[in-house]
Coordinates of C-alpha atoms in Angstrom, one line a residue:
M681 CA -11.5 11.5 6.1
V682 CA -15.0 10.4 7.7
I683 CA -15.7 7.1 5.3
K684 CA -19.3 6.8 4.4
T685 CA -19.3 4.7 1.4
V686 CA -16.7 2.1 -0.3
E687 CA -16.8 0.0 -2.9
L688 CA -14.5 -2.2 -4.4
E689 CA -15.4 -0.9 -7.9
I690 CA -12.5 -1.7 -10.5
V691 CA -11.3 -5.1 -10.6
C692 CA -8.3 -5.6 -13.3
G693 CA -6.4 -9.1 -14.3
V694 CA -3.3 -9.3 -16.2
T695 CA -5.1 -8.9 -19.4
S696 CA -7.1 -6.0 -18.4
K697 CA -7.0 -2.1 -20.1
L698 CA -6.3 0.1 -16.9
P699 CA -9.4 2.3 -16.5
D700 CA -8.7 6.1 -17.1
T701 CA -10.3 7.3 -14.0
D702 CA -11.4 10.6 -12.8
M703 CA -10.4 10.8 -9.5
P704 CA -7.1 10.6 -7.4
E705 CA -5.5 7.5 -6.3
V706 CA -3.4 6.3 -3.9
A707 CA -2.0 2.9 -4.5
F708 CA -0.9 0.7 -1.8
A709 CA 2.5 -1.8 -2.3
G710 CA 4.0 -4.8 -0.6
K711 CA 5.7 -8.0 -0.7
S712 CA 2.7 -11.1 -0.1
N713 CA 2.0 -11.8 3.5
V714 CA 3.0 -8.6 4.6
G715 CA -0.7 -7.6 5.6
K716 CA -1.9 -5.1 3.3
S717 CA -5.5 -6.9 2.8
S718 CA -5.6 -6.2 6.7
L719 CA -4.5 -2.7 6.2
I720 CA -7.0 -1.9 3.4
N721 CA -9.6 -3.2 5.7
G722 CA -8.7 -1.5 9.0
L723 CA -8.5 1.9 7.0
M724 CA -11.8 1.5 5.3
N725 CA -13.0 0.2 8.8
R726 CA -14.6 -3.1 6.8
K727 CA -13.7 -6.2 8.3
S728 CA -13.2 -8.6 4.7
L729 CA -13.7 -6.2 2.0
A730 CA -10.4 -6.7 0.9
R731 CA -9.7 -10.8 1.2
T732 CA -7.1 -11.6 3.5
S733 CA -5.3 -14.8 3.6
A734 CA -3.0 -16.9 5.6
Q735 CA -1.8 -18.2 1.3
P736 CA 0.7 -15.2 1.1
G737 CA 0.0 -14.3 -3.0
K738 CA -3.9 -13.6 -3.0
T739 CA -3.8 -10.5 -4.7
Q740 CA -3.6 -11.2 -8.1
T741 CA -5.2 -8.2 -9.5
I742 CA -5.5 -4.6 -9.5
N743 CA -8.2 -3.3 -7.1
Y744 CA -9.6 0.0 -7.1
Y745 CA -12.0 0.7 -4.4
N746 CA -14.3 4.1 -4.5
I747 CA -14.5 5.5 -1.6
N748 CA -16.9 8.2 -0.6
H749 CA -17.3 8.7 -4.5
A750 CA -14.2 11.3 -3.4
M751 CA -10.9 9.3 -4.3
Y752 CA -9.8 5.5 -5.3
L753 CA -7.4 3.5 -3.5
V754 CA -5.6 1.4 -5.2
D755 CA -4.4 -2.1 -4.2
L756 CA -2.0 -3.2 -5.8
P757 CA -0.8 -7.5 -6.5
G758 CA 1.2 -8.5 -3.5
Y759 CA 4.8 -9.4 -5.0
G760 CA 8.1 -11.4 -4.1
Y761 CA 5.7 -14.7 -3.6
A762 CA 7.9 -17.9 -3.5
K763 CA 5.7 -20.6 -4.9
V764 CA 4.7 -18.7 -7.9
S765 CA 5.9 -19.3 -11.1
I766 CA 8.7 -17.0 -12.7
K767 CA 6.2 -16.1 -15.8
E768 CA 3.4 -15.0 -13.2
K769 CA 5.7 -13.2 -11.1
E770 CA 7.2 -11.3 -14.3
K771 CA 3.0 -10.4 -15.6
W772 CA 2.4 -9.0 -11.9
G773 CA 5.5 -7.6 -12.3
Q774 CA 4.2 -5.2 -15.6
M775 CA 1.0 -5.0 -14.5
I776 CA 2.4 -2.7 -11.2
E777 CA 5.2 -1.4 -13.6
N778 CA 2.0 -0.5 -15.8
Y779 CA -0.1 1.1 -13.4
L780 CA 2.6 3.2 -11.7
H781 CA 3.5 4.2 -15.7
T782 CA 0.4 4.5 -16.8
S783 CA -1.9 6.1 -14.6
R784 CA -3.3 10.0 -14.6
Q785 CA -4.6 10.4 -11.2
L786 CA -1.3 8.9 -9.0
K787 CA -1.0 10.5 -6.6
A788 CA 0.9 8.7 -3.9
V789 CA 2.1 5.2 -3.7
F790 CA 2.3 3.8 -0.1
L791 CA 4.8 1.1 0.1
L792 CA 4.2 -1.9 3.2
I793 CA 7.6 -3.0 5.1
D794 CA 7.2 -5.8 7.8
I795 CA 8.8 -3.9 10.6
R796 CA 9.9 -7.3 12.0
H797 CA 12.2 -7.8 9.4
E798 CA 14.9 -5.6 7.6
P799 CA 14.2 -5.2 4.1
S800 CA 13.9 -7.8 1.5
A801 CA 15.5 -7.7 -1.9
N802 CA 12.4 -7.8 -3.4
D803 CA 11.5 -5.0 -1.1
K804 CA 14.2 -2.7 -2.1
Q805 CA 13.5 -3.2 -5.1
M806 CA 10.6 -2.1 -5.4
Y807 CA 11.2 0.9 -3.8
E808 CA 13.5 1.7 -6.1
W809 CA 11.0 0.9 -9.4
V810 CA 8.5 3.4 -7.2
A811 CA 10.9 5.8 -7.0
Y812 CA 12.4 5.4 -10.4
Q813 CA 8.8 5.8 -11.9
G814 CA 9.1 9.0 -10.6
Y815 CA 7.3 8.3 -6.8
D816 CA 8.6 9.1 -3.3
P817 CA 7.3 6.3 -1.7
I818 CA 5.9 6.6 1.8
I819 CA 6.8 3.7 3.8
I820 CA 4.1 1.8 6.6
A821 CA 6.0 -0.4 8.9
T822 CA 2.8 -3.0 9.6
K823 CA 2.7 -5.4 12.0
L824 CA 4.2 -3.2 14.9
D825 CA 2.3 -5.5 17.3
K826 CA 4.7 -8.1 16.5
I827 CA 7.5 -6.3 18.4
K828 CA 8.2 -4.3 21.9
R829 CA 7.4 -1.0 21.9
S830 CA 11.5 -0.6 23.3
Q831 CA 12.5 -1.9 19.7
V832 CA 9.8 0.4 17.3
Q833 CA 12.7 3.0 16.7
K834 CA 15.9 0.8 16.4
H835 CA 13.8 -1.5 13.4
L836 CA 12.2 2.0 12.0
K837 CA 15.6 3.1 11.8
M838 CA 16.7 -0.3 10.0
I839 CA 14.0 -0.2 7.3
K840 CA 15.2 3.9 6.8
E841 CA 19.0 3.1 6.1
S842 CA 18.0 -0.4 4.6
L843 CA 16.0 0.9 1.9
Q844 CA 18.6 4.2 1.9
V845 CA 14.9 6.3 1.6
K846 CA 15.4 9.9 0.7
P847 CA 15.5 12.1 4.0
G848 CA 12.0 13.5 5.4
T849 CA 10.1 10.7 3.4
P850 CA 7.3 9.4 6.6
I851 CA 7.5 6.0 7.5
L852 CA 4.3 5.4 9.8
P853 CA 4.0 2.1 12.0
Y854 CA 0.7 0.7 11.7
S855 CA -1.0 -2.6 13.4
A856 CA -3.6 -4.3 12.5
Q857 CA -4.7 -5.9 15.6
T858 CA -4.8 -2.2 17.6
K859 CA -5.2 -0.1 14.5
Q860 CA -2.3 2.1 15.6
G861 CA -1.2 4.2 12.9
R862 CA -4.6 4.4 11.5
E863 CA -5.6 8.7 11.9
E864 CA -1.4 9.4 10.9
I865 CA -2.4 7.3 7.8
W866 CA -5.5 9.1 6.9
N867 CA -4.4 12.3 7.6
L868 CA -1.3 12.2 5.2
M869 CA -3.1 11.3 2.8
D870 CA -6.4 14.0 3.1
E871 CA -3.2 16.4 3.0
I872 CA -1.8 14.8 0.1
L873 CA -4.8 14.8 -1.6
G874 CA -5.9 18.1 -0.6
F875 CA -9.3 17.3 1.5
E876 CA -9.9 19.0 4.7
R877 CA -9.6 17.8 8.1
P878 CA -13.6 18.0 9.3
K879 CA -13.6 20.2 12.2
E880 CA -13.4 18.3 15.7

């Protein structure tokens, strides 16, 4: 997709009613500090549309980014962050569950996993949860530039086996530094949403 316009159009907090939108949605989930904001900024070619922070747990709302007035990229709150109270975590969990359960326009869920480490208990729970809501999570393995090229396949295999992903699930490595993987993610989103690729 050639991005002409992007705006953060809707922000939903814990008590907000989720909007009933009229455009297809693609959601991004991932634990705190996995690089979700950096990925979203990278996908949208913007430096600071999604606020990045060294302090995990920055996204505490569901953010709807309107792209080209053709689709919404939906940023879900980061999960599994230790310094937040159990009560707060439960609220975010309910928000995410409510969104997955009620959105009528949701076409795909991308789950971000840090390529360097074996998926955590929270990651596994999130994967199962998304699957339970009827979606096959697509995996984006972030922080690709933090490991040696020779280790990539081994780490992807570790993620696949640890999450017990469904056969045929795409696992897309991504680097926020080099933007490697950006094209592949967009190609997949275009395919899922039925957008025509512009002829080169």
